[in-house]
Coordinates of C-alpha atoms and ligand atoms in Angstrom, one line a residue:
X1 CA 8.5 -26.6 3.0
X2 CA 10.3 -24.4 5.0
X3 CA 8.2 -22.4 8.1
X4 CA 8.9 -19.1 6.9
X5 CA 8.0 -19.9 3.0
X6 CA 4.9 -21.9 4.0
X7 CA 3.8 -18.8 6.1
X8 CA 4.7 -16.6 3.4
X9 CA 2.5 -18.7 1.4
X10 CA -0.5 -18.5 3.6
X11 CA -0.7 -14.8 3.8
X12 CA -0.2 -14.5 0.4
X13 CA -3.1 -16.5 -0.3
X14 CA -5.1 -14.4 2.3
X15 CA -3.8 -11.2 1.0
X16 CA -5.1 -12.3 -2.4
X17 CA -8.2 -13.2 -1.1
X18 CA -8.9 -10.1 1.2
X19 CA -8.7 -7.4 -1.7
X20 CA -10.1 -9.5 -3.8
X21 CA -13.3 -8.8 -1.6
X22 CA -12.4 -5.5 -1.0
X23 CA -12.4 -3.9 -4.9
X24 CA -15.8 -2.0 -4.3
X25 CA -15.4 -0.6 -0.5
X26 CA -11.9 0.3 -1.6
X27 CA -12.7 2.6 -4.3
X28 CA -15.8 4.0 -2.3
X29 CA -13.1 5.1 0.2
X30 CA -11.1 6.5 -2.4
X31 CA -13.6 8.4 -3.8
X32 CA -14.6 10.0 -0.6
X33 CA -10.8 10.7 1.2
X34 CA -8.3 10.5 -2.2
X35 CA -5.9 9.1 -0.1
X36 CA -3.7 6.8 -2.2
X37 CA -4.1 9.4 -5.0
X38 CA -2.2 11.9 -2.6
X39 CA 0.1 9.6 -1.5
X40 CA 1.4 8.6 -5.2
X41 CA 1.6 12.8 -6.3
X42 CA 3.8 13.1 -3.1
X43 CA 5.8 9.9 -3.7
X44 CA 6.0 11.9 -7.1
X45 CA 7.1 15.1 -5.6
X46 CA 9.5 13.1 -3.8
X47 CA 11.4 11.8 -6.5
X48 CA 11.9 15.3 -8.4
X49 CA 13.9 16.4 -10.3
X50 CA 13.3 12.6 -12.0
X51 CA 10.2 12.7 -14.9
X52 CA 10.6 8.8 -15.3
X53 CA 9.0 7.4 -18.3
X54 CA 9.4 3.6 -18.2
X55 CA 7.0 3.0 -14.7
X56 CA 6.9 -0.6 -12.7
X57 CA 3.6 0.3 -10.4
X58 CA 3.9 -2.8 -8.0
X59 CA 0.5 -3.9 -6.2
X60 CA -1.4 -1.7 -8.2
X61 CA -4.6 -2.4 -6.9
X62 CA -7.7 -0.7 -9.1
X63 CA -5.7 0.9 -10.8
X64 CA -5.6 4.6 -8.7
X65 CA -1.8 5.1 -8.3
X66 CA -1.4 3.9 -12.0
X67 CA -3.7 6.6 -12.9
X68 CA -2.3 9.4 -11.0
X69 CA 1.2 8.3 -12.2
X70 CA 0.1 8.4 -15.9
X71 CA -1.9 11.6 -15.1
X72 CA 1.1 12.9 -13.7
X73 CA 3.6 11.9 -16.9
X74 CA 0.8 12.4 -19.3
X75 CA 2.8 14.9 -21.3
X76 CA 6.3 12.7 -22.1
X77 CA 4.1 9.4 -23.3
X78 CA 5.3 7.4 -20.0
X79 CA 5.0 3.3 -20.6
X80 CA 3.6 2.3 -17.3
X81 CA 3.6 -1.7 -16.2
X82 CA 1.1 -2.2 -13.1
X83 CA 1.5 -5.7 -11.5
X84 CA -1.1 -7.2 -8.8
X85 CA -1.7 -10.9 -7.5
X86 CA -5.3 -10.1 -6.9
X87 CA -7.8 -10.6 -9.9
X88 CA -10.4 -8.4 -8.7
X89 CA -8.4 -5.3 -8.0
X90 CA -6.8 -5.4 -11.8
X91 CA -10.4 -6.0 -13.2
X92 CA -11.0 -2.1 -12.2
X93 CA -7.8 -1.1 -12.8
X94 CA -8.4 -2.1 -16.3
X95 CA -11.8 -0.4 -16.5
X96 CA -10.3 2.6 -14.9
X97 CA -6.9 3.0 -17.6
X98 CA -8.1 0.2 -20.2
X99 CA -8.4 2.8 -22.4
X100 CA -4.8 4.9 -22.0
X101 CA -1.7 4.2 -24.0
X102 CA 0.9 3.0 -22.6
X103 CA -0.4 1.4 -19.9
X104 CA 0.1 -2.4 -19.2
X105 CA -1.9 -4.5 -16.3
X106 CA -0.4 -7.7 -15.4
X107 CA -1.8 -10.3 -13.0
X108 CA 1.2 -11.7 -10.7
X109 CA 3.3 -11.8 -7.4
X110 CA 5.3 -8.9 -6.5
X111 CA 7.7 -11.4 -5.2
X112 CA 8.6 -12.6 -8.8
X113 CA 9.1 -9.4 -10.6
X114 CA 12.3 -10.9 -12.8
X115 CA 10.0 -13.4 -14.0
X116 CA 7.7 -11.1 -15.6
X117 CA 9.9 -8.3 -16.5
X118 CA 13.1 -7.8 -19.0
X119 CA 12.9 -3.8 -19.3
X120 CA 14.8 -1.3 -17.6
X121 CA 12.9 0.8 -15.7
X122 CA 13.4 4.5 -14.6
X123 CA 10.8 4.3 -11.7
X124 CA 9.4 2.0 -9.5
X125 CA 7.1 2.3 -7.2
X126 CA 4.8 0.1 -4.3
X127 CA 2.1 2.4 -3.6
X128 CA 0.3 1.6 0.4
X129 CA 1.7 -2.2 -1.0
X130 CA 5.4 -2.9 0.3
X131 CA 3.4 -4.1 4.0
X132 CA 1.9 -6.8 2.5
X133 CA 4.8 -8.8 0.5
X134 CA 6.1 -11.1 3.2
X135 CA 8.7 -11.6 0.5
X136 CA 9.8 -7.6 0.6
X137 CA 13.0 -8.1 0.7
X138 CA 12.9 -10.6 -2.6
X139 CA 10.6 -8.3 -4.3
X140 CA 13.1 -4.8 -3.9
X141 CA 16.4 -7.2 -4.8
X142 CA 14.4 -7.6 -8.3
X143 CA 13.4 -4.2 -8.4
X144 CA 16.4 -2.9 -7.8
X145 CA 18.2 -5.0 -10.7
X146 CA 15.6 -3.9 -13.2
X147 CA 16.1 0.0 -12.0
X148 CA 18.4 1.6 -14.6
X149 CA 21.1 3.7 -13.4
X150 CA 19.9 7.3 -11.8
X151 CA 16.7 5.2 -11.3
X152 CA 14.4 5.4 -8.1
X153 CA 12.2 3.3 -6.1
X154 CA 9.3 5.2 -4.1
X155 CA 7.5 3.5 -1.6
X156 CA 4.8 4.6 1.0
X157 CA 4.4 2.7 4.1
X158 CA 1.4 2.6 6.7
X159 CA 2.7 3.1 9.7
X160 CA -0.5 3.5 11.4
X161 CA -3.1 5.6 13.9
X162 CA -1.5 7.9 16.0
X163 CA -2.3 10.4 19.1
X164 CA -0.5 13.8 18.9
X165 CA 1.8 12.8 21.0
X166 CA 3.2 10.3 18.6
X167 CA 1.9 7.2 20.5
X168 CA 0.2 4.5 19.1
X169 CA -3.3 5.0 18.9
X170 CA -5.3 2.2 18.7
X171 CA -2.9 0.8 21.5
X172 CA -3.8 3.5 23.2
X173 CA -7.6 3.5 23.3
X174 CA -7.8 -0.7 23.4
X175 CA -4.4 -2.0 25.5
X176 CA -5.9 -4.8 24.5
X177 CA -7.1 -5.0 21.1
X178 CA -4.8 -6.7 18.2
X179 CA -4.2 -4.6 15.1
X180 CA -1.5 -5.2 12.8
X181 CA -1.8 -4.5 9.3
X182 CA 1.0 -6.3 7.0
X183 CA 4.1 -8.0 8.0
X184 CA 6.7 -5.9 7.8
X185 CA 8.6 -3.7 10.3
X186 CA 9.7 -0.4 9.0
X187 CA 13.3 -1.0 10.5
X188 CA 13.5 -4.4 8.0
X189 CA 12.5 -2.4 5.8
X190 CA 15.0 0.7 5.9
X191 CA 17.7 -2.1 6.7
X192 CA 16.9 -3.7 3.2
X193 CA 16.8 -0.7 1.2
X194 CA 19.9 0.2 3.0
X195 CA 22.2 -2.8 1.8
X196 CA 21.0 -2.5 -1.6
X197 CA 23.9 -2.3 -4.1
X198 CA 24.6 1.4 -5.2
X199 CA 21.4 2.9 -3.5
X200 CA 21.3 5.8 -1.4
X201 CA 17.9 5.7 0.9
X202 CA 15.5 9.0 2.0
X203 CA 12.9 8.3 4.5
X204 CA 10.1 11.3 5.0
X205 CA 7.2 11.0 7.4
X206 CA 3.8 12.0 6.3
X207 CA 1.0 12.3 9.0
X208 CA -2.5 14.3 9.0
X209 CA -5.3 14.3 11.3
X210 CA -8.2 12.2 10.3
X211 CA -11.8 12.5 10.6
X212 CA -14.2 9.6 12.5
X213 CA -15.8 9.0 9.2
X214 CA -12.4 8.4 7.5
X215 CA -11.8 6.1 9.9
X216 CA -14.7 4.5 9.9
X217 CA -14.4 4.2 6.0
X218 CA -10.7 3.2 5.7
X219 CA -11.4 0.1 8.6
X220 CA -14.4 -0.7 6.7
X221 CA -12.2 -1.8 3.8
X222 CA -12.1 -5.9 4.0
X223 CA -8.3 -6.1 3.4
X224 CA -8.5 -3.7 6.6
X225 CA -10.8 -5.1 9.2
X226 CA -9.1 -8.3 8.9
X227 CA -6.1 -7.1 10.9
X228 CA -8.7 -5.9 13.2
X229 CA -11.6 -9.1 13.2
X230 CA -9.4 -11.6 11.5
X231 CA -11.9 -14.6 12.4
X232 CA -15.1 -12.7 12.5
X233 CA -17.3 -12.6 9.1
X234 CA -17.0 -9.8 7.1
X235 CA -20.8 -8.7 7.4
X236 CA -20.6 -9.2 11.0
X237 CA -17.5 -7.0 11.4
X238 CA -19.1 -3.3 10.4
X239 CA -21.4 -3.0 13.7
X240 CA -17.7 -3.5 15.7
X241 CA -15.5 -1.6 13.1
X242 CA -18.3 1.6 14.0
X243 CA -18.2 1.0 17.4
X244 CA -14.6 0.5 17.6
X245 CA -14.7 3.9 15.9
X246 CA -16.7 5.4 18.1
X247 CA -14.9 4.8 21.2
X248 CA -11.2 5.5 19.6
X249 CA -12.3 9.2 18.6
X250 CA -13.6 9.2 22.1
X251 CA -11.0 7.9 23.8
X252 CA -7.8 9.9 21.2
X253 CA -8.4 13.2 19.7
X254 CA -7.3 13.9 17.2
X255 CA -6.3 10.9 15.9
X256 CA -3.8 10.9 13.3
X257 CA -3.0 8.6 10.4
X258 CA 1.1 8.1 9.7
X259 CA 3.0 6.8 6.4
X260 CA 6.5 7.0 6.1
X261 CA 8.0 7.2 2.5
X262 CA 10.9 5.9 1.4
X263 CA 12.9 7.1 -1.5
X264 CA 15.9 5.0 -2.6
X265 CA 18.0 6.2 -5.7
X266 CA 20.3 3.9 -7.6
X267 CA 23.9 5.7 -8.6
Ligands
SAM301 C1 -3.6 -1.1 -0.4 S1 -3.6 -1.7 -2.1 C2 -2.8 -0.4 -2.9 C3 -3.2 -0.3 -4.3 C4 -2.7 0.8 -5.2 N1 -1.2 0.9 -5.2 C5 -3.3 2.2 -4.8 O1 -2.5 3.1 -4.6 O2 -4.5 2.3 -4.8 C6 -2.4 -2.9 -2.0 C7 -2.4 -3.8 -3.3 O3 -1.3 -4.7 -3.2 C8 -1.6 -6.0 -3.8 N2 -0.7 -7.0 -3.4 C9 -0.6 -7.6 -2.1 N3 0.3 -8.6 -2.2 C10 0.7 -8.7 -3.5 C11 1.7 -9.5 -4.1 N4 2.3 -10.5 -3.5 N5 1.9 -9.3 -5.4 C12 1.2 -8.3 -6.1 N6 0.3 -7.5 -5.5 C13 0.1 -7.7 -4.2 C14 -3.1 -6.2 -3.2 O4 -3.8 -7.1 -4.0 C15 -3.6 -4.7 -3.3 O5 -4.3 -4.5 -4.5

């Protein structure tokens, strides 16, 4: 197999396996902070004037940005498909929109949309999930060929912690600490959505000062402390991930959390 599919492969797999422990602390987080709530209704905003009604929500997690996007398109009957590769997540996404019409869970790899999908979509979006496809560039090709004309992709991307200076945080207050959470830089990125056929790209930054306890809740997330204590147990992780917290609002403040989103319209 060829190096870059094998490690493709391999963080795929770990991906999986990370969220799939990470269902409960994920929507704890949620309900305290409503951040990937607010990031979909902005990545909503950001597409107006479009009201799509056929949905793609890729790496849809437990279902919150498939709510909020049905929530949001409630009143035109939207048909929303939610895809996710980990089995986990979708269980809660089902119990969170089993019972809404319209909406349609389906367990798979972002990386193969065409293979699951024949409609035409008006919207797609990757919700905090573009990061962690090692494949991104695969994944938006097949998006883009099932956007219909005048369609849109959305997409929010962690870029992460922040002084308010603009320097990076966490390198900041640990010079020596590892953090990196996904696998793809934003510049890949904006070049991918850039040679897209017909596309025309808008990129928005979107950063807000964050609490301690956010912190401490958002690190606390499985899929999270990995990129901080990849080889350490998960258990054994939460007495660093509060120190670690401690000394960063110590050492940066206020600390800021950044996403960049990026809108990219097909003509
Ligand atoms: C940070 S969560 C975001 C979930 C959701 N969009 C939300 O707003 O709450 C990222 C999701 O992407 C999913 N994911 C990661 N790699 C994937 C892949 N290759 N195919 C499908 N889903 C993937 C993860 O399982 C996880 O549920």
């Amino acid at each position: 197999m060829h190096v870059a599919r094998e490690f493709g492969q391999r963080f795929k797999t770990a991906v999986e396996k990370n969220f799939d422990q990470s269902a409960d602390t994920y929507d704890r987080f949620e309900e305290r902070h409503h951040l990937f709530e607010t990031l979909t209704r902005r990545q909503l905003e950001l597409i107006e004037p479009s009201r799509p009604e056929r949905i793609l929500d890729v790496g849809c997690g437990t279902g919150i940005s498939t709510l909020a996007l049905q929530q949001a398109m409630a009143g035109s009957s939207p048909n929303i498909y939610a895809i996710d590769i980990s089995e986990r997540m979708l269980l809660r996404a089902r119990e969170r929109c089993g019972s809404l019409p319209g909406v349609y869970f389906i367990r798979g790899d972002a990386e193969k949309l065409s293979g699951y999908f024949n409609e035409a979509f008006d919207a797609i979006f990757y919700t905090a999930s573009i990061f962690l496809l090692p494949g991104f560039a695969e994944s938006l090709r097949q998006a883009s060929h099932l956007l219909l004309p005048g369609g849109v992709l959305s997409i929010s991307y962690y870029a992460g912690l922040f002084d308010e200076k603009g320097d990076d945080a966490i390198r900041k207050a640990f010079p020596d600490q590892k953090y990196q959470y996904g696998t793809v830089p934003i510049v890949e990125l904006v070049s991918c959505l850039e040679s897209l056929p017909a596309t025309r790209t808008t990129r928005v930054d979107f950063r807000f000062e964050v609490s301690r306890d956010f912190l401490f809740d958002f690190l606390s997330i499985p899929a999270q402390s990995s990129g901080l204590f990849p080889k350490i147990p998960y258990l054994e992780r939460i007495p660093r991930i509060r120190d670690f917290c401690d000394l960063l609002a110590k050492r940066v403040d206020p600390v800021f959390m950044g996403w960049e989103f990026l809108i990219a319209r097909k003509r």
